[in-house]
Amino acid sequence: MSITCRHVTRLYPICYTHLNAEQTSSSQAAAFDSIRFRLKPDRKTVGFLVTDWNLGIHSKQQSNNPRGGPRPPNAAPPGQQPPPFAGSRPRPPAPGVFQRGPAAPSGTPQTTLPPNVASTFTSPPSASQPPPSFTMRTPPPVALASSTGGPAVPPPPGAVPLTGPGARPRPFTSSPTSGLAMPPQMSTSGPVNNGPTAFSSWPTQGGPRFPPTMGGMQQPPIGPPQLPTSLSSGPSVQPPQMHPNFGNPPAGASPFTGQPVPPFSAPQQNIPPPPGSLPVSPPTQSMHHPSGSPYGMQTWPPQPGQVAPHPPIPGPMQQPRMYGMPPSPTPLPNQSMALSHTGQSKIDPNQIPRPIRSSSVIIHETRQGNQANPPPPATSDYIVKDTGNCSPRHMRCTINQIPCTVDVLSTSSMQLALLVQPLALPHPSEEPIQVVDFGESGPVRCSRCKGYINPFMKFIDQGRRFICNLCGFTDETPRDYHCNLGPDGRRRDADERPELCRGTVEFVATKEYMVREPMPAVFFFLVDVSMNAIQTGATAAACSAINQVIADLPEGPRTMVGIATFDSSIHFYNLKRALQQPLMLIVPDVQDVYTPLQSDIIVQLSECRQHLEVLLESIPTMFQNSRTTDSAFGAAIKAAFLAMKSSGGKLLVFQSVLPSIGIGSLSAREAEGRSNKSAGEKEAQKLLQAADKTLKTMAIEFAEYQVCVDLFLTTQTYVDIASISVVTRTTGGQVYYYYPFSALSDPAKLYNDLRWNVTRPQGFEAVMRVRCSQGIQVQEYFGNFCKRIPTDVDLPAEGSECAFQCALLYTTVYGQRRIRVSTLSLPCTTMLSNLFRSADLDTQFACVLRQVASEIPSAPLAQVREQATNVCINILHSYRKFCATASSSGQLILPEALKLLPLYTLALLKSSGLRADGRVDDRSFWINYVSPLSTPLAIPLVYPRMITIHDLDEKELDDSPIPPPVPLSSEDISDEGIYLLENGEDCLIFVGNSVSPDILQQFFGISSIEEIPNQFVLQQYDNPLSRKLNDVVNEIRRQRCSYLRLKLCRKGDSSGMTFFSYMVEDKTPSGLSYVEFLVHIHRQIQSKMA
Amino acid sequence: MTEFLDLEFQDSVRMPWNVLPGTKSDAANCVIPISAIYTPLKPLPPTTPLLPYSPLRCRNCRSVINPFAIVDFSSVNKIWICSFCLQRNYFPPHYQSISDQNLPAELFPQYTTIEYETTATNEKAQVGSSNIFLFVVDTCVIEEELGFMKSALLQVLGMVPENCLIGLITFGTYIQVHELGFAQIPKVHVFKGSKEVTKDQVLEQMGFFAKRPRPTTGVIAGVRDGLSQESIARFLLPASNCEFVLNSILEELQKDPWPVPSDQRAARCTGTALSVAAHLLGVCVPGSGARILAFLGGPSTEGPGAIASKILSEPMRSHKDLDKDSAPHYHKAVKFYEELSKQLVHQGHVLDVFACALDQVGVAELKVAVEKTGGLVVLAESFGHSVFKESLRRVFQSGDHDLGLSSNGIFEISCSKDIKIQGVIGPCASLEKKGPLCSETVIGQGNTTAWKLCGLDKTTSLCLIFDIVKKESSDAIAQSANNQFYFQFLTYYQHGSGHMRLRATTLSRRWIAGPGSKEDLISGFDQEAAAAVMARQVSFKMENEAEFDPIRWLDKSLIHICSRFGEYQKDTPSSFTLSPRFSIFPQFMFNLRRSQFVQVFNNSPDETAYFRMILNRENVANSVVMIQPSMISYSFHSGPEPALLDVSSIAADRILLLDSYFTVVIFHGSTIAQWRKAGYHEQPEHQAFTQLLQAPRDDADAIIRERFPVPRLVICDQHGSQARFLLAKLNPSATYNSDIPAVPGGDILFTDDVSFEVFLDHLQRLAVQ
């Protein structure tokens, strides 16, 4: 850390005591941070904007934004957005591709939704911003490039003819400019009332599908079909296709992936395009294209030819869709129809946007054609090829284009935030991160901002100097790093040097990055042995989990372990080998604790393995007769900390009851809170705040000494998570919550959680800095870490791309000091439509989730709920107002990329953190769980995946053992079915009351529903159904990096209630149904418009 | 002399004045106070019976019936008259059969000292039927010392009687209370040494209430008052039950693991450790005889009771520092140990200290706690030294040389009304029972007529100091009426067997007043006892009186006494003579002036404290040896014979055996040493020489065997460096600057000290003035 000090001025060091890789893992909190940026007001715009493309795809193409120069003409003047857009449209037409583009524009599409075209707004609108942006991305840089400015390129996609705006294809290629600008079209296509539909860009795709479905309208989509083929040209279209999936909204991607084409077209379609579009009656139809497409992209890539053109890519994204919201919701007819529906009156629940997840693996290149490639949805399965930008697993931005002015950003109502997960787990098929050793001199860095060398540093003057992409300063190239430039202006050795061609590299840290020898990997286990813990079996479970886990710890002299137990006093164990038996050392003073020995409490694993095993086996019996009900949790962690102080390390605490004695003891506030509840919500929410500062103060000290605390709460009572989780949060640790603890079903999860916790890739004593291009400053950090120096960032730099660099200095478990540098360079835009088109819903939602979580303890619940809803409304309103003006006011128009925002928002409102009726601890846990949650896990947490499993053996699934999800609506739950619902942490298996006994027998070995056990342990029986279920569960576990708490639920008792509380689309006493919520949103927007 | 020894044999008492001055002014003139050195548990003559019943007590003054009581057998209701208050008491019914011919043992004239054993009333017999030993072991010592200590402890544990309870505390920077009763795994409770631990904390934190709610009121301690036997048995176990556990703990005992910077002393929290030990005993076994055996390997530097700073460059306090009051830790530490001693006394527990280090360990500060509880103290240079090893063994030894450790004693005095009690100098603590018998002048533990002796043994001796308050009476009439003073010493204690006993000693001494009393007083003068009393007094005054000049005080006293009791013509020094009763007294005083009690130079405060503590608990004979060592010479010319404690006793062909109590020196004259080096004693033809060499060894062994603490044995040769142990004690009649040349084969001393002859000259001169 010391290092950091040097640059004090503009960095913001964030220190983690501990950082793990958590991938998406579910629970893991890995240290995942989101960082919110603030645009400095004076930010100048970058160049111009490019034309838009359709973007449907966010994925690949989009990214390409223009980088640099090519920015389109319109540079958007900062300032008002509208203007920008306007401008934009004109922009360069999309490249060739777009044929449609042109067309589109011209057509103003609406209505007819030209399938292909992404509609985008009609021309008129165009002027205004309305058009949704879809940008297309032009495909590869290629030709299209600049594509002409044809202004609006109609995005193919948008089926609709978008009016100009929309799709402007952007030529990425050539002109890097980003395309974003494209306004999506408004989709309103004709069909709907609003005429233009939404196909918006991609709609095209949608279109296609629609077509069928829609019947009239869309169908036309023809386009789609084309798409496939045409790819290039058709581009726009194609993308749309993807959508077939529609269903899936954003993510959808799936289709693409594979073969783009096919999918689209026909396929899916059936599915209502729903996704995106919401079926709202009226309007439109939307198109939604599956966002998924993007991914699909990969496929695309392959397809060379077209490539370039492609840009259109799946435009899925953005299309706005409008729902017409009729006054009263009414079901729409078919999905497809939905689009068409003008009627609006009804909303067909089957057509409203719902997530569809693709199961196939996407290959994602982070940059294509020298353009940033928008990442696939975080929840999809993808393989990253690092071609310059870092993997989206490491950093992803809420908007894949950076607004050039603060106004554009504020008008959009979206936030610009970066989610950083420096140690994210790679996909097994990805290339490992390369380690670069610069020897004594250390990595090359900018002498002004201290930014690390990265692929975007521009070498000039025959390589003798280079320009920092972060601050714009021109540095001398160190002599031994000098290399001539090739004809393309790149260094000749650029491709051989990972730091010049990879978004993420690791540098070997030199001595100057160390304040001391790299710390050993220290694992200290602290186990509650109070009467309650012993009697519920929690102690035995913890000991057994530890016992198994020590076998998985790395061997070698650097791995050290220690153990202590505690009740009303703290018991350490001297594990030194010389002793015949471990020696128990009791520290009785829990007001003023100390470590009883200087050494020998934490011992090399190899020296104490046997002792440890013996000890762990005997601990549960040793305390068998204990009658001590008190628990000195605070004192125990403090004492353990003192023992670890010299080295730092991980402190894993197993706690079962409310800390009742000693330092940091707590009182049972819950009862207090309950009684106050009637008096007012205000008091209740206090329970979500830490009771006092003692633990916080302690935790800060822990962090100072590199001690990270993880908590395993195996409890059956209130433990005041709000207060004790402060420790984990501050030290970069994590809370695991087993409530109500079951000695039968929880030990397996406990073991697996513990095992993952200690074996996942992780780092110690980390310091992270995020640097970004000039004009952007970091406003806030969220996540589990300890921030020592409050800062303000001001980064220098300029360029047509904005770069973010995250540098993480850490110690590996093997004791090497490393700097992991991830660089992400994104195009800039002035086009509001581009912003919407390139919005990354998963990331945005992850951000919103964190912010909401951080608000909950400090604001009344109603206010937090309202804020969350407002976030959604404001974004949609902005879109409606500036990008989809042409549509009728009766339509609800959703940008393609954000079409699921209402659904997720609704789910969020119904999540346990925002429900007033939840247990205090559950809510605290939820808050705590969310704050470090990685993007891929954020969505499933609030909008769990539900699948049917009674018919598992009837389904033939291609790649994934997991069947497609079903909507979270109780209407879809049948009494004959068995459903599995998982959110990355819990897994509920709901057994309908009329399930055939045969199936019950096969799955659970019971013959009747009555025999369903309270505590469930999944077993594998010798029959295909059971085997498949196990496969499914294991696959989910793998995906979530979480073992899942399995629970059987049945109708009619509390377990059933729990299950149904996850049915977020249902109407509940305290919440709206999905359809109602859409109507609500729509009304709000309408009133704002008015 | 022998009559005094007989008296001592019967009553365990030695008094400087066996005929008492009858009035206050007479007593003041006697210089040496009316006093007695009493050894409460000195074994009684074998013929004395142990009375299995409770004693009769005077209704008025609670004194116990004794042979001096006047018994009226004639009346119907037999009556005895208390010799102290003259109260008439009826005998209880079961005494009705007594008569002239049928007396109970306590009325036999020869049983002025007798013991009662009362089992019925003693509930403690069941509870802690025997002693409890809590070992408190310092681990801040080098490995080698730790090894010695372990082996000594292991050896001793084998000797502990099976029914004794044992506990173990080890300490260094932290205090570790070992829970011996926990079977699965060795278990210790660790307390921080730098912070004082309270008794409540011990109760709370060691889980004494884990299984039952804590009583809301009242004193909580022991089985009777709220603790379960079970929770106590975790820490204090019968030796037979915990031998294995204890052995394994001791075998694995590690040096204190906290690192000690090279410029610092180890962090050792002796004070806190002792305090925890006291709390533990107070909680578990209050009122039962229990001993804390502290094994200290260095100075306490941590927490309350620290005697030195951790910084090595700050030296430990010396006598000079204490005199100048520049020892920053001293007073705080003493205060802390005073508190500790109060607690221990209250609980009836004993602190024994085994201090084994080259450095000082703080015995000077600990003295108060050890002395008030009647603890044992042993000071040695190392845990490997025989002084420590043998002494420790003796503590647990049974048989002939056992120490007769008893506990929980209460000592009370009654005496005739013309006598008041000033106080007691010795290992006891005042129970603050004030009464008409208390003098206004207080010395030692005074202002009370009852004292607590938490620990006492066969040799524990108290020095009781009295005051005569009787005014000058007009004539001899009263004298004839009753010229006896009576004293009664009652000692109620827990015998090693666990039974409670009461020993009653009743003394009668004649008093005399008026001008003709000098001869009588001289005839009753016990100069050895007087020397012992003077030694205790001067030690006490040195410790407690600021600006006290011991030499001057001793000289004045001696001169005064000589001029009072010597025969001389005024101003004619040569006419001065002393009665044989007084003849050696000046020599005792001469040696006392030169002894370690008065000359603290060259001794550390710890050593001085140690010597004084031993002095204060030893009987007259041993005290005299401390003051004036005894010397025996062995040679071919004669059998073993006492030798003059003078440098002139050294001869080349002699072996000298010097017993200065703390050291026993065998000194070989130069010729003898040469022979021995030549190996003559191994040759059969020189068997006589072998025997000559062996004789002093045997005698020394006999001394060592009987003495506690075991003295240090020094075997040296003339002109050898170790010979200083002998030379320092000798009267410097021949020094490097004396006129008389040394006798061939003799020796001279390199000292400027005056010799006894010079001292006597001066004394005579001054006495006759």
PDB file of C-alpha atoms in Angstrom, chain A residues 128-232:
ATOM      1  CA  SER A 128     -35.485  14.894 -31.789  1.00  0.00           C
ATOM      2  CA  GLN A 129     -33.787  12.427 -30.115  1.00  0.00           C
ATOM      3  CA  PRO A 130     -36.404  10.187 -29.955  1.00  0.00           C
ATOM      4  CA  PRO A 131     -35.168   7.665 -31.928  1.00  0.00           C
ATOM      5  CA  PRO A 132     -34.041   5.070 -30.005  1.00  0.00           C
ATOM      6  CA  SER A 133     -30.842   4.474 -30.611  1.00  0.00           C
ATOM      7  CA  PHE A 134     -29.892   1.365 -31.712  1.00  0.00           C
ATOM      8  CA  THR A 135     -26.994   1.655 -33.089  1.00  0.00           C
ATOM      9  CA  MET A 136     -25.989  -0.841 -35.046  1.00  0.00           C
ATOM     10  CA  ARG A 137     -22.825  -1.619 -34.802  1.00  0.00           C
ATOM     11  CA  THR A 138     -21.368  -1.871 -37.806  1.00  0.00           C
ATOM     12  CA  PRO A 139     -19.805  -4.832 -38.100  1.00  0.00           C
ATOM     13  CA  PRO A 140     -16.451  -4.998 -38.365  1.00  0.00           C
ATOM     14  CA  PRO A 141     -14.789  -2.143 -39.120  1.00  0.00           C
ATOM     15  CA  VAL A 142     -14.588  -2.957 -42.357  1.00  0.00           C
ATOM     16  CA  ALA A 143     -15.930  -1.403 -45.067  1.00  0.00           C
ATOM     17  CA  LEU A 144     -18.817  -0.149 -43.739  1.00  0.00           C
ATOM     18  CA  ALA A 145     -16.998   1.967 -41.959  1.00  0.00           C
ATOM     19  CA  SER A 146     -17.922   5.162 -41.969  1.00  0.00           C
ATOM     20  CA  SER A 147     -20.374   4.140 -44.003  1.00  0.00           C
ATOM     21  CA  THR A 148     -21.527   6.844 -45.082  1.00  0.00           C
ATOM     22  CA  GLY A 149     -23.012   8.992 -43.289  1.00  0.00           C
ATOM     23  CA  GLY A 150     -26.069   8.158 -44.480  1.00  0.00           C
ATOM     24  CA  PRO A 151     -27.689   9.412 -41.899  1.00  0.00           C
ATOM     25  CA  ALA A 152     -29.815   7.478 -40.386  1.00  0.00           C
ATOM     26  CA  VAL A 153     -29.078   4.399 -41.264  1.00  0.00           C
ATOM     27  CA  PRO A 154     -31.846   2.644 -40.778  1.00  0.00           C
ATOM     28  CA  PRO A 155     -30.996   0.150 -38.871  1.00  0.00           C
ATOM     29  CA  PRO A 156     -31.811  -2.684 -40.330  1.00  0.00           C
ATOM     30  CA  PRO A 157     -32.847  -3.918 -37.400  1.00  0.00           C
ATOM     31  CA  GLY A 158     -35.374  -2.027 -36.304  1.00  0.00           C
ATOM     32  CA  ALA A 159     -37.615  -3.498 -38.303  1.00  0.00           C
ATOM     33  CA  VAL A 160     -39.376  -0.694 -38.329  1.00  0.00           C
ATOM     34  CA  PRO A 161     -38.347   1.643 -40.520  1.00  0.00           C
ATOM     35  CA  LEU A 162     -36.894   3.474 -38.235  1.00  0.00           C
ATOM     36  CA  THR A 163     -36.863   6.668 -38.920  1.00  0.00           C
ATOM     37  CA  GLY A 164     -33.771   7.939 -39.394  1.00  0.00           C
ATOM     38  CA  PRO A 165     -32.353   7.974 -36.307  1.00  0.00           C
ATOM     39  CA  GLY A 166     -32.374   4.816 -35.284  1.00  0.00           C
ATOM     40  CA  ALA A 167     -30.216   2.941 -36.801  1.00  0.00           C
ATOM     41  CA  ARG A 168     -27.612   4.587 -38.070  1.00  0.00           C
ATOM     42  CA  PRO A 169     -25.355   2.233 -38.875  1.00  0.00           C
ATOM     43  CA  ARG A 170     -22.350   3.211 -37.894  1.00  0.00           C
ATOM     44  CA  PRO A 171     -19.583   2.327 -39.598  1.00  0.00           C
ATOM     45  CA  PHE A 172     -17.640   1.318 -37.151  1.00  0.00           C
ATOM     46  CA  THR A 173     -15.190   0.129 -38.974  1.00  0.00           C
ATOM     47  CA  SER A 174     -13.929   2.742 -40.652  1.00  0.00           C
ATOM     48  CA  SER A 175     -15.081   5.349 -38.841  1.00  0.00           C
ATOM     49  CA  PRO A 176     -14.795   4.416 -35.641  1.00  0.00           C
ATOM     50  CA  THR A 177     -17.070   6.695 -34.486  1.00  0.00           C
ATOM     51  CA  SER A 178     -19.220   5.130 -32.579  1.00  0.00           C
ATOM     52  CA  GLY A 179     -22.212   4.370 -33.698  1.00  0.00           C
ATOM     53  CA  LEU A 180     -24.028   4.507 -30.817  1.00  0.00           C
ATOM     54  CA  ALA A 181     -25.684   7.321 -31.571  1.00  0.00           C
ATOM     55  CA  MET A 182     -28.274   5.678 -33.243  1.00  0.00           C
ATOM     56  CA  PRO A 183     -31.356   6.245 -31.846  1.00  0.00           C
ATOM     57  CA  PRO A 184     -33.226   3.376 -31.707  1.00  0.00           C
ATOM     58  CA  GLN A 185     -36.009   3.717 -33.483  1.00  0.00           C
ATOM     59  CA  MET A 186     -38.849   4.273 -31.870  1.00  0.00           C
ATOM     60  CA  SER A 187     -40.388   1.594 -32.532  1.00  0.00           C
ATOM     61  CA  THR A 188     -43.608   2.243 -32.684  1.00  0.00           C
ATOM     62  CA  SER A 189     -44.289   0.865 -35.676  1.00  0.00           C
ATOM     63  CA  GLY A 190     -47.184   1.129 -37.296  1.00  0.00           C
ATOM     64  CA  PRO A 191     -48.777  -1.689 -36.145  1.00  0.00           C
ATOM     65  CA  VAL A 192     -49.408  -0.499 -33.135  1.00  0.00           C
ATOM     66  CA  ASN A 193     -50.942   2.423 -32.612  1.00  0.00           C
ATOM     67  CA  ASN A 194     -47.971   3.946 -32.416  1.00  0.00           C
ATOM     68  CA  GLY A 195     -47.059   3.382 -35.474  1.00  0.00           C
ATOM     69  CA  PRO A 196     -43.659   2.889 -35.318  1.00  0.00           C
ATOM     70  CA  THR A 197     -43.060   0.250 -33.407  1.00  0.00           C
ATOM     71  CA  ALA A 198     -40.657  -0.628 -31.703  1.00  0.00           C
ATOM     72  CA  PHE A 199     -39.030  -2.903 -33.424  1.00  0.00           C
ATOM     73  CA  SER A 200     -36.679  -0.795 -33.083  1.00  0.00           C
ATOM     74  CA  SER A 201     -33.763  -1.614 -34.414  1.00  0.00           C
ATOM     75  CA  TRP A 202     -33.460  -4.909 -34.196  1.00  0.00           C
ATOM     76  CA  PRO A 203     -36.708  -5.393 -34.160  1.00  0.00           C
ATOM     77  CA  THR A 204     -35.982  -6.575 -37.134  1.00  0.00           C
ATOM     78  CA  GLN A 205     -35.315  -9.528 -35.860  1.00  0.00           C
ATOM     79  CA  GLY A 206     -38.049  -9.222 -33.990  1.00  0.00           C
ATOM     80  CA  GLY A 207     -39.586  -8.526 -36.914  1.00  0.00           C
ATOM     81  CA  PRO A 208     -39.119 -11.697 -38.256  1.00  0.00           C
ATOM     82  CA  ARG A 209     -40.437 -13.370 -35.684  1.00  0.00           C
ATOM     83  CA  PHE A 210     -43.035 -11.305 -35.238  1.00  0.00           C
ATOM     84  CA  PRO A 211     -44.053 -11.726 -38.388  1.00  0.00           C
ATOM     85  CA  PRO A 212     -45.236 -14.863 -37.802  1.00  0.00           C
ATOM     86  CA  THR A 213     -46.660 -14.126 -34.837  1.00  0.00           C
ATOM     87  CA  MET A 214     -47.578 -10.882 -35.190  1.00  0.00           C
ATOM     88  CA  GLY A 215     -49.303 -11.538 -37.818  1.00  0.00           C
ATOM     89  CA  GLY A 216     -49.404  -8.838 -39.921  1.00  0.00           C
ATOM     90  CA  MET A 217     -47.236  -6.572 -38.726  1.00  0.00           C
ATOM     91  CA  GLN A 218     -44.129  -7.523 -38.307  1.00  0.00           C
ATOM     92  CA  GLN A 219     -43.961 -10.338 -40.093  1.00  0.00           C
ATOM     93  CA  PRO A 220     -42.701  -8.639 -42.678  1.00  0.00           C
ATOM     94  CA  PRO A 221     -39.867  -8.980 -40.952  1.00  0.00           C
ATOM     95  CA  ILE A 222     -38.758 -10.539 -43.514  1.00  0.00           C
ATOM     96  CA  GLY A 223     -35.959  -8.804 -42.912  1.00  0.00           C
ATOM     97  CA  PRO A 224     -34.913 -11.091 -40.553  1.00  0.00           C
ATOM     98  CA  PRO A 225     -34.601 -13.733 -42.645  1.00  0.00           C
ATOM     99  CA  GLN A 226     -32.492 -11.878 -44.526  1.00  0.00           C
ATOM    100  CA  LEU A 227     -30.512 -11.075 -41.902  1.00  0.00           C
ATOM    101  CA  PRO A 228     -29.119 -14.088 -41.497  1.00  0.00           C
ATOM    102  CA  THR A 229     -28.066 -14.191 -44.704  1.00  0.00           C
ATOM    103  CA  SER A 230     -27.273 -11.011 -45.523  1.00  0.00           C
ATOM    104  CA  LEU A 231     -25.649 -10.391 -42.592  1.00  0.00           C
ATOM    105  CA  SER A 232     -23.705  -7.821 -43.740  1.00  0.00           C
TER     106      SER A 232
END
